[in-house]
Amino acid sequence: MNRRRFLKSLGVGLAAVTTTGCGETSSSGAPAEPVDFPLGLDLPFAHGVASGDPLADRVILWTRVTVAEPGDAPIPVRWTVARDPGMRDVVASGTQEAIAARDWTVKVDAVGLEPATTYYYRFEALGARSIVGRTRTAPAGAVDNLRFAVVSCSSLWSSYWSGYAHLAARDDLDLVIHCGDYIYDFPDQDELIRSRNGIFDTAHPDFRDWLDLGELRRRYALWRSDPNLLAAHQQHPWFIVWDNHDIDEDYGNELDTPYDDQKSTTTLAQTTQAFWEWTPSRPPRGDGSGEFLLVEDGSYPEPPDSLLVWRRLPYGDLADVFGVDTQIGRPGHGLTLDAGHLPDGTPTLYGRGQFEWLTGGLRESQRGGVAWRVVNNQAWFAPADIDAAGLKPLGISRWSSYAGERAALCRELRGGGSDPLRVRGTIFVSGDSHGNFASDVVESAKLLPDYSPGAAVRNPADGTTPENVQAGFVRATTGNTPELDARAASVGVEFAPSSMGRGGADETVKRGNASSTFAQQVAGARSLEAPLIGLNPNMQFLEWVEHGYGIVDLTPERAIFEYWWQDKLVPDSPDVLGLQAVTWAREDAGASPAPRYRDQVDPVALHGLATEATRGTRRSEPAPGFVGRPR
Ligand SMILES: [Fe+2]
């Protein structure tokens, strides 16, 4: 069940579709001609630069050559990597050709780099230079600190993306993890909406499902015209997986298009193709091993099988970062994944190959002495259900419909499956919920019989608007005692920072009552948060109004999670720290004021820590030269 249907079935009624933002829905029926939107930078490198999927000796570099009237001829593009932002201390360079078949995108696997090192890079073509990008290779060996940002559900239509600007300004990030829904197939009709063209017109190609590969590529180009997103790509390497809106279960036919009865001609092969073209992602090999395709000669790393996205980034002895795919196996994509790892008839999201790769990789990571396992995960995994008298059982996540596979994964992590090793220190970072969640990971709250979580209390911190006071609910106690780890069934923790824009309970509640004030909408969201955290004792924090990004700060001793919020309807909105939570790598049953057990997450205040923003242990000079164009 998706989030909208979940909220609707709770009785949060959705009003009939009307526009809430700019302008009116077109009723002319006339197809709008594609129009240009303002580009973020000058031609030909109008969509900036990006990097991603760093390894200890290499990183993917990305750009696109954009010209007014591209011909058929390949365009040579020179790339350069240097140690300094002035691009004087050059360490690698080469030439690649941009071609139409790849939508004029350029992707280079820049090799021969040093681990845990910040690099700067630039492209040149047609007598012009791109902006300079900054990136960073992964570490190898001993690591004392890592800092990841976590982003998901980034709808340009829904937000001014101040969060992306704040990410760009950070100088101590190792990686930006995007959990999917990087682009959106259509605007949420319940949203307050930003549009470059001041339109709300489902016949316009920038404002509805794409109809073909050209319009899909144009969607990526529209997203990559936003200065805040361009800056966030320019300053950090990213690790991106797709979700339902990126590869669109109906390939572009999800939103009714009142436009000549046209249906999208896009295929799954094309939606995944565009993902590989437009994201700085390193494709895995085509054999289903989850191993990377490593390109040594500077040529374009073409995915052998564009449907394979699950892959793994090692970050020394401190973390392994797994990217999973829990989207492509859903029925709407028409694939039949091998469910041979599950009892007969149990549906699978992973498919056997990915499940065995993931569980095997998590075990291998722990056996190799790696402190943390971070899973870049599309959809909320732990139970977040309402199963109460008088209400139909409901879950907010697709995992409620795949409980058998969720249980199988938890069993493997607990050491009760194919291998007796209990895997510790697994952190699911999740998107899709469009709210701020933290949880212990169990397949069922019934596995916590000794846990008396106590009432959830209001978060002492306020949100980004005067209406959102005491934003959300947190657990007031760990429930554990020095003698008893009452949450021992937990196999990991889950951290979901809110969406980078797409609406949560805030907007859906508003739609239920169009005349409500924002304070009433916040109160409505609170009335959903309270039963969700109340009925799911595994959940430790829940706030469903604010939007933004998360920070994961790792040391060998602990992982700290930060929820960073911005008012999505206000350009240049300040960055507000909503809550800090912590999980511990080592047990200390005698710790005061609360015992520390592994695989449990709590607000830091429960452990006597002050809530103050973390800082990394290093600083990197920013890449220069970015001047976003005014919109
Ligand atoms: Fe989403």
XYZ file of N, CA, C and O in Angstrom, residues 276-417:
568
model
N 20.992 5.620 -15.895
C 22.451 5.432 -16.042
C 23.079 6.572 -16.827
O 24.233 6.931 -16.604
N 22.338 7.157 -17.752
C 22.888 8.288 -18.502
C 23.073 9.519 -17.610
O 24.086 10.206 -17.695
N 22.071 9.798 -16.790
C 22.025 11.098 -16.134
C 22.502 11.108 -14.686
O 22.595 12.173 -14.089
N 22.769 9.941 -14.101
C 23.298 9.941 -12.739
C 24.761 9.504 -12.774
O 25.149 8.704 -13.623
N 25.569 10.018 -11.849
C 26.996 9.659 -11.831
C 27.202 8.321 -11.138
O 27.959 8.215 -10.181
N 26.511 7.309 -11.625
C 26.500 5.997 -10.972
C 27.345 5.005 -11.755
O 27.363 5.020 -12.978
N 27.983 4.115 -11.015
C 28.864 3.108 -11.627
C 28.068 1.826 -11.821
O 27.580 1.238 -10.854
N 27.920 1.361 -13.056
C 27.102 0.164 -13.259
C 27.782 -1.093 -12.732
O 29.008 -1.219 -12.820
N 26.979 -2.026 -12.190
C 27.522 -3.333 -11.857
C 27.689 -4.197 -13.102
O 27.142 -3.878 -14.163
N 28.410 -5.276 -12.951
C 28.555 -6.214 -14.052
C 27.214 -6.857 -14.375
O 26.311 -6.867 -13.547
N 27.101 -7.416 -15.545
C 25.820 -7.963 -15.979
C 25.536 -9.362 -15.495
O 24.481 -9.925 -15.810
N 26.446 -9.939 -14.673
C 26.284 -11.339 -14.280
C 25.500 -11.512 -12.981
O 25.359 -12.625 -12.479
N 24.992 -10.391 -12.419
C 24.215 -10.505 -11.180
C 25.073 -10.733 -9.948
O 24.567 -11.057 -8.885
N 26.371 -10.545 -10.067
C 27.261 -10.733 -8.911
C 27.229 -9.528 -7.981
O 27.682 -9.606 -6.841
N 26.706 -8.396 -8.452
C 26.744 -7.174 -7.661
C 28.109 -6.512 -7.678
O 28.297 -5.449 -7.105
N 29.071 -7.144 -8.339
C 30.408 -6.548 -8.471
C 30.364 -5.445 -9.519
O 29.562 -5.481 -10.447
N 31.281 -4.497 -9.383
C 31.283 -3.378 -10.323
C 31.913 -3.746 -11.654
O 32.844 -4.550 -11.728
N 31.405 -3.090 -12.662
C 32.086 -3.055 -13.948
C 33.176 -1.986 -13.824
O 32.869 -0.819 -13.611
N 34.425 -2.390 -13.911
C 35.517 -1.431 -13.764
C 36.093 -1.109 -15.136
O 36.553 -2.000 -15.848
N 36.047 0.148 -15.489
C 36.519 0.588 -16.804
C 37.856 1.301 -16.607
O 37.936 2.286 -15.878
N 38.887 0.765 -17.229
C 40.246 1.269 -16.964
C 40.715 2.281 -17.998
O 41.705 2.964 -17.786
N 40.051 2.356 -19.146
C 40.620 3.105 -20.265
C 39.943 4.454 -20.520
O 40.150 5.075 -21.554
N 39.140 4.901 -19.585
C 38.524 6.221 -19.750
C 37.300 6.222 -20.638
O 36.700 7.281 -20.859
N 36.889 5.047 -21.135
C 35.695 5.009 -21.980
C 34.431 5.014 -21.117
O 34.472 4.794 -19.909
N 33.311 5.248 -21.751
C 32.024 5.377 -21.059
C 31.639 4.045 -20.414
O 31.596 3.011 -21.094
N 31.347 4.009 -19.114
C 30.980 2.747 -18.467
C 29.516 2.376 -18.743
O 28.628 2.647 -17.948
N 29.312 1.758 -19.869
C 27.975 1.375 -20.328
C 27.443 0.222 -19.469
O 28.151 -0.771 -19.292
N 26.232 0.312 -18.912
C 25.744 -0.829 -18.111
C 25.452 -2.042 -18.995
O 24.704 -1.927 -19.959
N 26.032 -3.202 -18.680
C 25.734 -4.396 -19.478
C 24.268 -4.801 -19.355
O 23.692 -5.336 -20.292
N 23.673 -4.562 -18.182
C 22.260 -4.853 -17.970
C 21.699 -3.671 -17.187
O 21.933 -3.538 -15.988
N 20.986 -2.794 -17.870
C 20.558 -1.542 -17.220
C 19.580 -1.793 -16.077
O 19.333 -0.899 -15.266
N 19.000 -3.008 -15.967
C 18.040 -3.288 -14.894
C 18.720 -3.579 -13.559
O 18.048 -3.658 -12.536
N 20.035 -3.792 -13.565
C 20.752 -4.127 -12.322
C 21.298 -2.856 -11.689
O 22.106 -2.151 -12.304
N 20.879 -2.550 -10.461
C 21.349 -1.325 -9.804
C 21.977 -1.610 -8.441
O 22.633 -0.764 -7.872
N 21.769 -2.824 -7.875
C 22.279 -3.105 -6.528
C 23.783 -3.319 -6.563
O 24.308 -4.009 -7.433
N 24.458 -2.691 -5.603
C 25.910 -2.637 -5.639
C 26.417 -2.174 -4.276
O 25.630 -1.788 -3.422
N 27.725 -2.160 -4.082
C 28.294 -1.954 -2.740
C 29.552 -1.115 -2.797
O 30.436 -1.355 -3.620
N 29.637 -0.132 -1.900
C 30.828 0.715 -1.797
C 31.540 0.425 -0.475
O 30.971 0.658 0.594
N 32.790 -0.037 -0.491
C 33.541 -0.230 0.757
C 34.148 1.087 1.248
O 34.689 1.852 0.443
N 34.013 1.356 2.536
C 34.613 2.551 3.146
C 35.559 2.130 4.279
O 35.367 2.477 5.448
N 36.588 1.345 3.910
C 37.605 0.937 4.875
C 37.018 0.050 5.951
O 36.061 -0.701 5.705
N 37.589 0.152 7.168
C 37.104 -0.719 8.244
C 35.953 -0.096 9.020
O 35.528 -0.635 10.032
N 35.470 1.066 8.560
C 34.388 1.726 9.300
C 33.013 1.441 8.711
O 32.026 1.363 9.450
N 32.885 1.285 7.413
C 31.551 1.057 6.835
C 31.642 0.384 5.477
O 32.579 0.611 4.716
N 30.637 -0.433 5.207
C 30.313 -0.855 3.853
C 28.949 -0.276 3.541
O 28.034 -0.340 4.372
N 28.820 0.298 2.354
C 27.554 0.917 1.966
C 26.945 0.072 0.845
O 27.529 -0.050 -0.238
N 25.792 -0.510 1.134
C 25.092 -1.352 0.159
C 23.947 -0.544 -0.450
O 23.189 0.100 0.277
N 23.829 -0.591 -1.752
C 22.660 -0.014 -2.412
C 21.774 -1.143 -2.891
O 22.255 -2.032 -3.607
N 20.516 -1.149 -2.491
C 19.631 -2.257 -2.858
C 18.543 -1.768 -3.814
O 18.343 -0.567 -4.003
N 17.857 -2.725 -4.398
C 16.745 -2.431 -5.304
C 15.513 -3.172 -4.794
O 15.421 -4.392 -4.907
N 14.583 -2.436 -4.209
C 13.317 -3.035 -3.770
C 12.177 -2.464 -4.600
O 11.047 -2.361 -4.144
N 12.487 -2.072 -5.798
C 11.480 -1.474 -6.673
C 11.207 -2.314 -7.916
O 10.060 -2.567 -8.276
N 12.258 -2.767 -8.553
C 12.082 -3.322 -9.896
C 11.320 -4.640 -9.879
O 10.735 -5.034 -10.885
N 11.281 -5.299 -8.703
C 10.549 -6.561 -8.611
C 9.068 -6.398 -8.346
O 8.340 -7.393 -8.266
N 8.611 -5.177 -8.197
C 7.180 -4.973 -7.948
C 6.377 -5.311 -9.213
O 6.877 -5.174 -10.337
N 5.129 -5.745 -9.009
C 4.374 -6.282 -10.146
C 4.256 -5.314 -11.320
O 4.230 -5.755 -12.475
N 4.216 -4.026 -11.059
C 4.022 -3.068 -12.137
C 5.110 -3.050 -13.186
O 4.929 -2.490 -14.262
N 6.267 -3.655 -12.870
C 7.356 -3.669 -13.853
C 7.318 -4.898 -14.749
O 8.116 -5.006 -15.686
N 6.462 -5.847 -14.418
C 6.268 -6.989 -15.302
C 7.383 -8.012 -15.290
O 7.434 -8.881 -16.158
N 8.286 -7.924 -14.326
C 9.361 -8.913 -14.252
C 8.954 -10.039 -13.305
O 8.128 -9.839 -12.409
N 9.532 -11.196 -13.474
C 9.319 -12.291 -12.530
C 10.664 -12.623 -11.903
O 11.527 -13.205 -12.546
N 10.835 -12.192 -10.645
C 12.091 -12.467 -9.964
C 12.033 -13.852 -9.334
O 10.977 -14.317 -8.908
N 13.189 -14.471 -9.252
C 13.311 -15.793 -8.620
C 13.068 -15.640 -7.114
O 13.810 -14.940 -6.426
N 12.004 -16.308 -6.620
C 11.694 -16.265 -5.190
C 12.095 -17.565 -4.513
O 11.548 -17.943 -3.481
N 13.058 -18.257 -5.080
C 13.462 -19.568 -4.585
C 14.072 -19.558 -3.197
O 14.258 -20.613 -2.599
N 14.396 -18.369 -2.672
C 14.949 -18.293 -1.320
C 13.849 -18.213 -0.270
O 14.142 -18.149 0.926
N 12.596 -18.176 -0.698
C 11.461 -18.010 0.221
C 10.517 -19.204 0.082
O 10.532 -19.900 -0.936
N 9.678 -19.431 1.116
C 8.689 -20.505 0.987
C 7.802 -20.275 -0.234
O 7.552 -19.126 -0.624
N 7.330 -21.344 -0.785
C 6.494 -21.285 -1.987
C 5.385 -20.247 -1.870
O 4.666 -20.211 -0.884
N 5.273 -19.411 -2.869
C 4.171 -18.456 -2.896
C 4.453 -17.149 -2.184
O 3.643 -16.225 -2.231
N 5.606 -17.059 -1.485
C 5.924 -15.815 -0.793
C 6.495 -14.818 -1.806
O 7.463 -15.127 -2.496
N 5.896 -13.637 -1.905
C 6.396 -12.707 -2.916
C 7.752 -12.111 -2.522
O 8.070 -11.989 -1.340
N 8.532 -11.746 -3.522
C 9.874 -11.219 -3.275
C 10.026 -9.826 -3.871
O 9.492 -9.531 -4.944
N 10.718 -8.977 -3.162
C 11.129 -7.679 -3.713
C 12.571 -7.728 -4.209
O 12.918 -7.063 -5.176
N 13.396 -8.491 -3.496
C 14.818 -8.552 -3.857
C 15.080 -9.498 -5.026
O 15.935 -9.221 -5.869
N 14.386 -10.627 -5.019
C 14.790 -11.729 -5.889
C 15.948 -12.469 -5.235
O 16.727 -11.910 -4.451
N 16.036 -13.760 -5.562
C 17.009 -14.614 -4.875
C 18.449 -14.122 -5.022
O 19.218 -14.103 -4.067
N 18.812 -13.721 -6.214
C 20.205 -13.312 -6.441
C 20.598 -12.135 -5.571
O 21.653 -12.141 -4.917
N 19.735 -11.128 -5.524
C 20.063 -9.957 -4.717
C 20.023 -10.282 -3.223
O 20.848 -9.805 -2.450
N 19.040 -11.102 -2.806
C 18.913 -11.464 -1.391
C 20.179 -12.165 -0.912
O 20.721 -11.845 0.147
N 20.661 -13.101 -1.714
C 21.854 -13.849 -1.302
C 23.100 -12.963 -1.362
O 23.992 -13.071 -0.515
N 23.138 -12.071 -2.343
C 24.249 -11.115 -2.404
C 24.251 -10.207 -1.172
O 25.286 -9.971 -0.549
N 23.067 -9.718 -0.785
C 22.977 -8.792 0.345
C 23.318 -9.482 1.657
O 24.152 -9.000 2.429
N 22.673 -10.612 1.932
C 22.926 -11.285 3.213
C 24.365 -11.788 3.269
O 25.034 -11.677 4.299
N 24.860 -12.314 2.151
C 26.255 -12.768 2.117
C 27.213 -11.605 2.307
O 28.212 -11.712 3.028
N 26.895 -10.490 1.686
C 27.768 -9.327 1.794
C 27.759 -8.726 3.188
O 28.802 -8.269 3.690
N 26.611 -8.721 3.843
C 26.537 -8.201 5.209
C 27.372 -9.067 6.150
O 28.109 -8.553 7.009
N 27.273 -10.376 5.959
C 28.077 -11.282 6.806
C 29.572 -11.111 6.529
O 30.385 -11.023 7.450
N 29.913 -11.064 5.262
C 31.315 -10.906 4.885
C 31.885 -9.602 5.464
O 33.015 -9.542 5.942
N 31.073 -8.557 5.444
C 31.485 -7.261 5.978
C 31.804 -7.372 7.466
O 32.829 -6.884 7.940
N 30.899 -8.034 8.196
C 31.148 -8.155 9.635
C 32.351 -9.052 9.903
O 33.184 -8.743 10.753
N 32.437 -10.163 9.188
C 33.583 -11.075 9.397
C 34.895 -10.360 9.076
O 35.938 -10.662 9.666
N 34.839 -9.409 8.149
C 36.040 -8.662 7.790
C 36.382 -7.559 8.777
O 37.323 -6.800 8.552
N 35.601 -7.440 9.849
C 35.912 -6.467 10.888
C 35.415 -5.061 10.619
O 35.841 -4.108 11.273
N 34.517 -4.911 9.674
C 33.972 -3.582 9.380
C 32.933 -3.226 10.446
O 32.076 -4.039 10.789
N 33.022 -2.008 10.973
C 32.194 -1.625 12.125
C 30.707 -1.490 11.771
O 29.842 -1.910 12.533
N 30.393 -0.871 10.629
C 29.001 -0.559 10.296
C 28.665 -1.030 8.887
O 29.498 -0.960 7.983
N 27.396 -1.433 8.703
C 26.855 -1.785 7.394
C 25.677 -0.849 7.120
O 24.680 -0.875 7.841
N 25.832 0.014 6.147
C 24.816 1.015 5.824
C 24.093 0.557 4.551
O 24.750 0.273 3.539
N 22.778 0.449 4.617
C 22.003 -0.015 3.464
C 21.202 1.150 2.899
O 20.325 1.703 3.583
N 21.554 1.542 1.688
C 20.803 2.576 0.968
C 19.538 1.926 0.442
O 19.564 1.154 -0.510
N 18.419 2.248 1.083
C 17.204 1.441 1.001
C 16.025 2.325 0.621
O 15.753 3.322 1.276
N 15.333 1.956 -0.423
C 14.264 2.815 -0.944
C 13.148 3.072 0.063
O 12.737 4.207 0.275
N 12.594 1.996 0.611
C 11.322 2.116 1.342
C 11.469 1.638 2.777
O 12.156 0.648 3.058
N 10.790 2.335 3.678
C 10.790 2.027 5.110
C 10.632 0.529 5.327
O 9.716 -0.103 4.799
N 11.530 -0.062 6.142
C 11.637 -1.512 6.272
C 10.980 -2.045 7.550
O 10.284 -3.054 7.529
N 11.210 -1.393 8.675
C 10.706 -1.895 9.965
C 9.187 -1.731 10.023
O 8.606 -0.940 9.283
N 8.518 -2.474 10.898
C 7.070 -2.292 10.999
C 6.694 -0.850 11.341
O 7.293 -0.225 12.222
N 5.761 -0.314 10.609
C 5.150 0.990 10.916
C 3.699 0.838 10.488
O 3.275 1.363 9.472
N 2.990 0.055 11.282
C 1.647 -0.350 10.908
C 0.650 0.149 11.940
O 1.006 0.415 13.085
N -0.570 0.266 11.502
C -1.665 0.491 12.450
C -2.547 -0.747 12.366
O -3.143 -1.028 11.335
N -2.535 -1.504 13.436
C -3.272 -2.758 13.488
C -4.057 -2.736 14.799
O -3.645 -3.312 15.797
N -5.135 -1.979 14.800
C -5.882 -1.744 16.032
C -7.348 -2.090 15.824
O -7.840 -2.145 14.700
N -8.015 -2.317 16.934
C -9.430 -2.680 16.893
C -10.215 -1.632 16.107
O -10.031 -0.423 16.291
N -11.044 -2.097 15.218
C -11.898 -1.180 14.477
C -11.258 -0.627 13.229
O -11.907 0.067 12.456
N -9.980 -0.914 13.047
C -9.294 -0.414 11.847
C -8.734 -1.595 11.066
O -8.228 -2.557 11.637
N -8.825 -1.510 9.754
C -8.188 -2.508 8.915
C -6.675 -2.420 9.108
O -6.139 -1.318 9.186
N -5.987 -3.560 9.215
C -4.526 -3.458 9.371
C -3.898 -2.708 8.204
O -4.204 -2.965 7.044
N -3.025 -1.782 8.558
C -2.445 -0.913 7.528
C -0.956 -0.736 7.781
O -0.517 -0.682 8.917
N -0.189 -0.638 6.713
C 1.220 -0.341 6.847
C 1.593 0.777 5.904
O 0.990 0.913 4.839
N 2.579 1.560 6.270
C 2.914 2.701 5.419
C 3.852 2.317 4.296
O 4.088 3.105 3.403
N 4.426 1.131 4.353
C 5.512 0.796 3.433
C 5.172 -0.443 2.627
O 4.410 -1.301 3.063
N 5.799 -0.565 1.454
C 5.614 -1.769 0.634
C 6.020 -3.025 1.383
O 5.586 -4.119 1.066
N 6.894 -2.891 2.400
C 7.349 -4.081 3.124
C 6.224 -4.745 3.895
O 6.323 -5.926 4.236
N 5.147 -4.021 4.182
C 4.007 -4.659 4.839
C 3.409 -5.745 3.951
O 2.811 -6.696 4.433
N 3.564 -5.590 2.639
C 3.042 -6.592 1.704
C 4.071 -7.674 1.398
O 3.777 -8.607 0.653
N 5.277 -7.505 1.908
C 6.344 -8.475 1.649
C 6.936 -8.924 2.996
O 8.152 -9.056 3.146
N 6.015 -9.149 3.960
C 6.465 -9.446 5.327
C 7.277 -10.734 5.384
O 8.147 -10.889 6.244
N 7.002 -11.677 4.486
C 7.745 -12.940 4.485
C 9.214 -12.730 4.163
O 10.104 -13.302 4.800
N 9.485 -11.885 3.196
C 10.889 -11.635 2.839
C 11.564 -10.753 3.896
O 12.747 -10.931 4.186
N 10.807 -9.824 4.466
C 11.368 -9.020 5.566
C 11.784 -9.932 6.714
O 12.872 -9.785 7.283
N 10.903 -10.879 7.054
C 11.230 -11.810 8.144
C 12.445 -12.661 7.786
O 13.300 -12.933 8.632
N 12.533 -13.061 6.513
C 13.678 -13.881 6.097
C 14.980 -13.099 6.223
O 16.001 -13.634 6.676
N 14.963 -11.829 5.866
C 16.172 -11.022 6.001
C 16.538 -10.842 7.467
O 17.708 -10.968 7.855
N 15.548 -10.553 8.309
C 15.826 -10.404 9.743
C 16.383 -11.702 10.328
O 17.300 -11.677 11.159
N 15.832 -12.845 9.880
C 16.317 -14.136 10.368
C 17.784 -14.326 9.985
O 18.598 -14.773 10.797
N 18.124 -13.970 8.776
C 19.528 -14.090 8.353
C 20.423 -13.194 9.205
O 21.496 -13.595 9.632
N 19.975 -11.962 9.461
C 20.790 -11.042 10.264
C 20.926 -11.542 11.700
O 21.937 -11.302 12.359
N 19.885 -12.247 12.155
C 19.913 -12.745 13.525
C 20.742 -14.017 13.641
O 20.941 -14.539 14.742
N 21.194 -14.548 12.548
C 21.998 -15.768 12.585
C 21.171 -17.026 12.631
O 21.696 -18.105 12.930
N 19.901 -16.927 12.320
C 19.027 -18.094 12.390
C 18.675 -18.655 11.028
O 17.750 -19.446 10.897
N 19.409 -18.266 10.022
C 19.107 -18.729 8.671
C 20.188 -19.658 8.157
O 20.509 -20.670 8.779
